[in-house]
Amino acid sequence: MTELFSENNRSGLTRDLIQALFPMFEEASAGAIAVDRESRITWINSSYAHLLGLGNPETVIGKPIRQVIPQTRMPEVVETGKPLLLDIMEHNKQQLVVTRLPFYDDDGQIMGAVAFVLYDDLQPLTPLVAKYRRLHQDLAAARKALAKKTRGTRYNLADFVGASPAALEVKRRARLAAGRDMPILIRGETGTGKEVLAQAIHAMSGRAHQPFVGVNLAAVPENLLEAEFFGVAPGAYTGADKRTRQGKFQLANGGSLFLDEVGDMPLALQAKLLRALQEGEVEPLGSNSVTAVDVRVIAATSRNLEAMIAEGSFRSDLYYRLNVMEITIPPLRERLPDLGVLCEDILENNGQGPEVRREITDAGVAALGSYDWPGNVRELRNVLERALTMGEDGGQLDANAIFRVLPRGGSRPDPLLVLRPVKSLAKTLANAEAQAIEEALVASRGNRTRAARMLGISRSVFYEKLARMS
Ligand SMILES: Nc1ncnc2c1ncn2[C@@H]1O[C@H](COP(=O)(O)OP(=O)(O)OP(=O)(O)O)[C@@H](O)[C@H]1O
Ligand SMILES: [Mg+2]
């Protein structure tokens, strides 16, 4: 193998070094092979022959390498003269980590290539592979965050799950709202999907490629709200930033501004918000100039704004400004037929792979229907997640698994009553009547006149009923 690494401009010292290293490399690797410039095998060591399952290594000398190792990229190395320093090659269902290097004659002409199998299983590379996976996940998360930053939304209308007439009506109105550039007020109890819907409307609207900026009025301390909304001019107050701090209005410019929990807005800010919406301009804190802004406002609330207006804690003029189109999402208890599709969606996307996907039985869904869901879809998600972690692995979620994790008390009706098959009223009444007649006959020892009296009906009516029973 002495001629392997000679190259016209390589110093003797380097050549010696390489030649000294080669046997070590060959021995440490799980196999080595060399080809000529036509990619025919010129040499193979015994460990590689063994790895490839070749009885006699001699038989492959002179053969095109692809005939022996179909997946090899040696011909590529010979053609381009470029080494492939690290590659994973599959051979006979085995993953081989290989390195491939070209070698030259004294005139710098390519003579062939040599390859080493560094590892014949990926075990030693586990930390590397794990690190690669982690980096890959980070990259995916960063890409998602970036997409969210530029697009602004995570949800579209398909994420609002439901097929009941009530849910379909919500979707219909959302589509309608998306097509028109007007303020929208979304109403609904906690966990009914107000934020999902707000994002979906933005994503379907003409502003989809502009920012979607949300501000939760219940989550920001009152004294910071004004700065949060309208921004702060440089040096507006002692300790203020040297630069302009943009408010949510400026950030949402061109796109949609989502006012979550709008019922929690303090009265003073309500007046300023109304002005900003009417004028289409905002004045940052500590500034004496105004900036024009163009935003579409989508507001959401679980509060009774009309009652708040009546008691003076919400401005009616702002209410009319925000409530140009209203979409009310009914609570889950009013659209129980959606439980099935919601469960399916939640179980499908609960973060586990398809191999551990769990299902819920019809009785399991019926059991969910016995609860009144004050926390709506968010609570449903939590209940299902609890059921998944409590239940045995792999099994379906049945009624038992659900009852075990459903909160007790509240206005939940007796699950047994709900699960018992419901009969028509006529049938229930007829059964009760037959039972009363039977009991009266037993008590009167078959005396029909007395039985009729006990039941408080005439003998003729008693006979009529008796005839109908038989
Ligand atoms: N119709 C729906 N389809 C699928 N998921 C839903 C639906 N409604 C709500 N969810 C899920 O329930 C959770 C709560 O939704 P969201 O935050 O939109 O509710 P909300 O009405 O804004 O609640 P809150 O008033 O408490 O802020 C989220 O995990 C969301 O994905
Ligand atoms: Mg919300």
PDB file of N, CA, C and O in Angstrom, residues 14-47:
ATOM      1  N   THR A  14       5.400  14.133   5.398  1.00  0.00           N
ATOM      2  CA  THR A  14       3.960  13.882   5.469  1.00  0.00           C
ATOM      3  C   THR A  14       3.655  12.475   4.994  1.00  0.00           C
ATOM      4  O   THR A  14       2.858  11.754   5.584  1.00  0.00           O
ATOM      5  N   ARG A  15       4.341  12.117   3.891  1.00  0.00           N
ATOM      6  CA  ARG A  15       4.089  10.797   3.340  1.00  0.00           C
ATOM      7  C   ARG A  15       4.435   9.711   4.376  1.00  0.00           C
ATOM      8  O   ARG A  15       3.680   8.780   4.585  1.00  0.00           O
ATOM      9  N   ASP A  16       5.586   9.909   5.025  1.00  0.00           N
ATOM     10  CA  ASP A  16       5.998   8.940   6.057  1.00  0.00           C
ATOM     11  C   ASP A  16       4.948   8.859   7.165  1.00  0.00           C
ATOM     12  O   ASP A  16       4.599   7.776   7.619  1.00  0.00           O
ATOM     13  N   LEU A  17       4.488  10.035   7.538  1.00  0.00           N
ATOM     14  CA  LEU A  17       3.511  10.096   8.622  1.00  0.00           C
ATOM     15  C   LEU A  17       2.250   9.319   8.236  1.00  0.00           C
ATOM     16  O   LEU A  17       1.747   8.476   8.978  1.00  0.00           O
ATOM     17  N   ILE A  18       1.776   9.582   7.033  1.00  0.00           N
ATOM     18  CA  ILE A  18       0.555   8.915   6.574  1.00  0.00           C
ATOM     19  C   ILE A  18       0.773   7.415   6.487  1.00  0.00           C
ATOM     20  O   ILE A  18      -0.065   6.616   6.909  1.00  0.00           O
ATOM     21  N   GLN A  19       1.929   7.057   5.972  1.00  0.00           N
ATOM     22  CA  GLN A  19       2.180   5.619   5.841  1.00  0.00           C
ATOM     23  C   GLN A  19       2.288   4.942   7.194  1.00  0.00           C
ATOM     24  O   GLN A  19       1.930   3.780   7.351  1.00  0.00           O
ATOM     25  N   ALA A  20       2.763   5.698   8.192  1.00  0.00           N
ATOM     26  CA  ALA A  20       2.838   5.133   9.538  1.00  0.00           C
ATOM     27  C   ALA A  20       1.442   5.012  10.150  1.00  0.00           C
ATOM     28  O   ALA A  20       1.154   4.072  10.891  1.00  0.00           O
ATOM     29  N   LEU A  21       0.601   5.970   9.793  1.00  0.00           N
ATOM     30  CA  LEU A  21      -0.749   5.962  10.377  1.00  0.00           C
ATOM     31  C   LEU A  21      -1.652   4.914   9.746  1.00  0.00           C
ATOM     32  O   LEU A  21      -2.561   4.399  10.391  1.00  0.00           O
ATOM     33  N   PHE A  22      -1.388   4.628   8.462  1.00  0.00           N
ATOM     34  CA  PHE A  22      -2.314   3.779   7.735  1.00  0.00           C
ATOM     35  C   PHE A  22      -2.587   2.425   8.409  1.00  0.00           C
ATOM     36  O   PHE A  22      -3.748   2.051   8.606  1.00  0.00           O
ATOM     37  N   PRO A  23      -1.518   1.694   8.826  1.00  0.00           N
ATOM     38  CA  PRO A  23      -1.799   0.389   9.445  1.00  0.00           C
ATOM     39  C   PRO A  23      -2.626   0.520  10.720  1.00  0.00           C
ATOM     40  O   PRO A  23      -3.508  -0.304  10.983  1.00  0.00           O
ATOM     41  N   MET A  24      -2.371   1.598  11.456  1.00  0.00           N
ATOM     42  CA  MET A  24      -3.127   1.800  12.693  1.00  0.00           C
ATOM     43  C   MET A  24      -4.618   2.005  12.385  1.00  0.00           C
ATOM     44  O   MET A  24      -5.494   1.443  13.010  1.00  0.00           O
ATOM     45  N   PHE A  25      -4.827   2.845  11.402  1.00  0.00           N
ATOM     46  CA  PHE A  25      -6.182   3.146  10.959  1.00  0.00           C
ATOM     47  C   PHE A  25      -6.887   1.879  10.507  1.00  0.00           C
ATOM     48  O   PHE A  25      -8.010   1.593  10.889  1.00  0.00           O
ATOM     49  N   GLU A  26      -6.155   1.126   9.704  1.00  0.00           N
ATOM     50  CA  GLU A  26      -6.726  -0.082   9.138  1.00  0.00           C
ATOM     51  C   GLU A  26      -7.104  -1.051  10.252  1.00  0.00           C
ATOM     52  O   GLU A  26      -8.175  -1.654  10.241  1.00  0.00           O
ATOM     53  N   GLU A  27      -6.238  -1.120  11.232  1.00  0.00           N
ATOM     54  CA  GLU A  27      -6.485  -2.085  12.294  1.00  0.00           C
ATOM     55  C   GLU A  27      -7.637  -1.654  13.195  1.00  0.00           C
ATOM     56  O   GLU A  27      -8.458  -2.464  13.617  1.00  0.00           O
ATOM     57  N   ALA A  28      -7.690  -0.354  13.472  1.00  0.00           N
ATOM     58  CA  ALA A  28      -8.733   0.149  14.375  1.00  0.00           C
ATOM     59  C   ALA A  28     -10.104   0.128  13.718  1.00  0.00           C
ATOM     60  O   ALA A  28     -11.123   0.025  14.391  1.00  0.00           O
ATOM     61  N   SER A  29     -10.136   0.219  12.394  1.00  0.00           N
ATOM     62  CA  SER A  29     -11.427   0.279  11.722  1.00  0.00           C
ATOM     63  C   SER A  29     -12.037  -1.112  11.637  1.00  0.00           C
ATOM     64  O   SER A  29     -11.366  -2.113  11.872  1.00  0.00           O
ATOM     65  N   ALA A  30     -13.301  -1.134  11.254  1.00  0.00           N
ATOM     66  CA  ALA A  30     -13.983  -2.424  11.141  1.00  0.00           C
ATOM     67  C   ALA A  30     -13.814  -3.014   9.757  1.00  0.00           C
ATOM     68  O   ALA A  30     -14.387  -4.066   9.449  1.00  0.00           O
ATOM     69  N   GLY A  31     -13.025  -2.331   8.901  1.00  0.00           N
ATOM     70  CA  GLY A  31     -12.813  -2.852   7.565  1.00  0.00           C
ATOM     71  C   GLY A  31     -12.214  -1.793   6.659  1.00  0.00           C
ATOM     72  O   GLY A  31     -12.401  -0.600   6.900  1.00  0.00           O
ATOM     73  N   ALA A  32     -11.483  -2.222   5.627  1.00  0.00           N
ATOM     74  CA  ALA A  32     -10.908  -1.268   4.680  1.00  0.00           C
ATOM     75  C   ALA A  32     -10.916  -1.886   3.294  1.00  0.00           C
ATOM     76  O   ALA A  32     -10.835  -3.111   3.135  1.00  0.00           O
ATOM     77  N   ILE A  33     -11.028  -1.009   2.281  1.00  0.00           N
ATOM     78  CA  ILE A  33     -11.106  -1.487   0.900  1.00  0.00           C
ATOM     79  C   ILE A  33     -10.507  -0.424  -0.010  1.00  0.00           C
ATOM     80  O   ILE A  33     -10.537   0.764   0.328  1.00  0.00           O
ATOM     81  N   ALA A  34      -9.919  -0.819  -1.120  1.00  0.00           N
ATOM     82  CA  ALA A  34      -9.386   0.159  -2.074  1.00  0.00           C
ATOM     83  C   ALA A  34      -9.854  -0.183  -3.474  1.00  0.00           C
ATOM     84  O   ALA A  34     -10.091  -1.355  -3.794  1.00  0.00           O
ATOM     85  N   VAL A  35     -10.012   0.871  -4.304  1.00  0.00           N
ATOM     86  CA  VAL A  35     -10.419   0.661  -5.705  1.00  0.00           C
ATOM     87  C   VAL A  35      -9.462   1.434  -6.618  1.00  0.00           C
ATOM     88  O   VAL A  35      -8.787   2.366  -6.177  1.00  0.00           O
ATOM     89  N   ASP A  36      -9.449   1.044  -7.900  1.00  0.00           N
ATOM     90  CA  ASP A  36      -8.629   1.785  -8.860  1.00  0.00           C
ATOM     91  C   ASP A  36      -9.465   2.892  -9.491  1.00  0.00           C
ATOM     92  O   ASP A  36     -10.594   3.141  -9.076  1.00  0.00           O
ATOM     93  N   ARG A  37      -8.897   3.539 -10.523  1.00  0.00           N
ATOM     94  CA  ARG A  37      -9.624   4.704 -11.053  1.00  0.00           C
ATOM     95  C   ARG A  37     -10.878   4.310 -11.824  1.00  0.00           C
ATOM     96  O   ARG A  37     -11.705   5.135 -12.135  1.00  0.00           O
ATOM     97  N   GLU A  38     -11.037   3.031 -12.122  1.00  0.00           N
ATOM     98  CA  GLU A  38     -12.294   2.549 -12.718  1.00  0.00           C
ATOM     99  C   GLU A  38     -13.249   2.003 -11.668  1.00  0.00           C
ATOM    100  O   GLU A  38     -14.229   1.329 -11.998  1.00  0.00           O
ATOM    101  N   SER A  39     -12.922   2.253 -10.438  1.00  0.00           N
ATOM    102  CA  SER A  39     -13.749   1.785  -9.317  1.00  0.00           C
ATOM    103  C   SER A  39     -13.830   0.267  -9.222  1.00  0.00           C
ATOM    104  O   SER A  39     -14.833  -0.292  -8.794  1.00  0.00           O
ATOM    105  N   ARG A  40     -12.754  -0.365  -9.642  1.00  0.00           N
ATOM    106  CA  ARG A  40     -12.692  -1.823  -9.445  1.00  0.00           C
ATOM    107  C   ARG A  40     -11.892  -2.104  -8.183  1.00  0.00           C
ATOM    108  O   ARG A  40     -10.915  -1.398  -7.883  1.00  0.00           O
ATOM    109  N   ILE A  41     -12.300  -3.149  -7.491  1.00  0.00           N
ATOM    110  CA  ILE A  41     -11.644  -3.462  -6.217  1.00  0.00           C
ATOM    111  C   ILE A  41     -10.207  -3.935  -6.455  1.00  0.00           C
ATOM    112  O   ILE A  41      -9.978  -4.847  -7.260  1.00  0.00           O
ATOM    113  N   THR A  42      -9.261  -3.285  -5.783  1.00  0.00           N
ATOM    114  CA  THR A  42      -7.859  -3.711  -5.913  1.00  0.00           C
ATOM    115  C   THR A  42      -7.360  -4.379  -4.642  1.00  0.00           C
ATOM    116  O   THR A  42      -6.380  -5.114  -4.651  1.00  0.00           O
ATOM    117  N   TRP A  43      -8.042  -4.090  -3.551  1.00  0.00           N
ATOM    118  CA  TRP A  43      -7.570  -4.625  -2.268  1.00  0.00           C
ATOM    119  C   TRP A  43      -8.723  -4.586  -1.263  1.00  0.00           C
ATOM    120  O   TRP A  43      -9.554  -3.666  -1.294  1.00  0.00           O
ATOM    121  N   ILE A  44      -8.801  -5.577  -0.409  1.00  0.00           N
ATOM    122  CA  ILE A  44      -9.798  -5.566   0.670  1.00  0.00           C
ATOM    123  C   ILE A  44      -9.172  -6.301   1.844  1.00  0.00           C
ATOM    124  O   ILE A  44      -8.491  -7.320   1.646  1.00  0.00           O
ATOM    125  N   ASN A  45      -9.331  -5.777   3.047  1.00  0.00           N
ATOM    126  CA  ASN A  45      -8.721  -6.499   4.166  1.00  0.00           C
ATOM    127  C   ASN A  45      -9.691  -7.551   4.694  1.00  0.00           C
ATOM    128  O   ASN A  45     -10.882  -7.568   4.332  1.00  0.00           O
ATOM    129  N   SER A  46      -9.174  -8.428   5.528  1.00  0.00           N
ATOM    130  CA  SER A  46      -9.992  -9.589   5.894  1.00  0.00           C
ATOM    131  C   SER A  46     -11.180  -9.188   6.765  1.00  0.00           C
ATOM    132  O   SER A  46     -12.248  -9.787   6.664  1.00  0.00           O
ATOM    133  N   SER A  47     -11.018  -8.122   7.623  1.00  0.00           N
ATOM    134  CA  SER A  47     -12.175  -7.790   8.471  1.00  0.00           C
ATOM    135  C   SER A  47     -13.343  -7.274   7.635  1.00  0.00           C
ATOM    136  O   SER A  47     -14.503  -7.549   7.929  1.00  0.00           O
TER     137      SER A  47
END
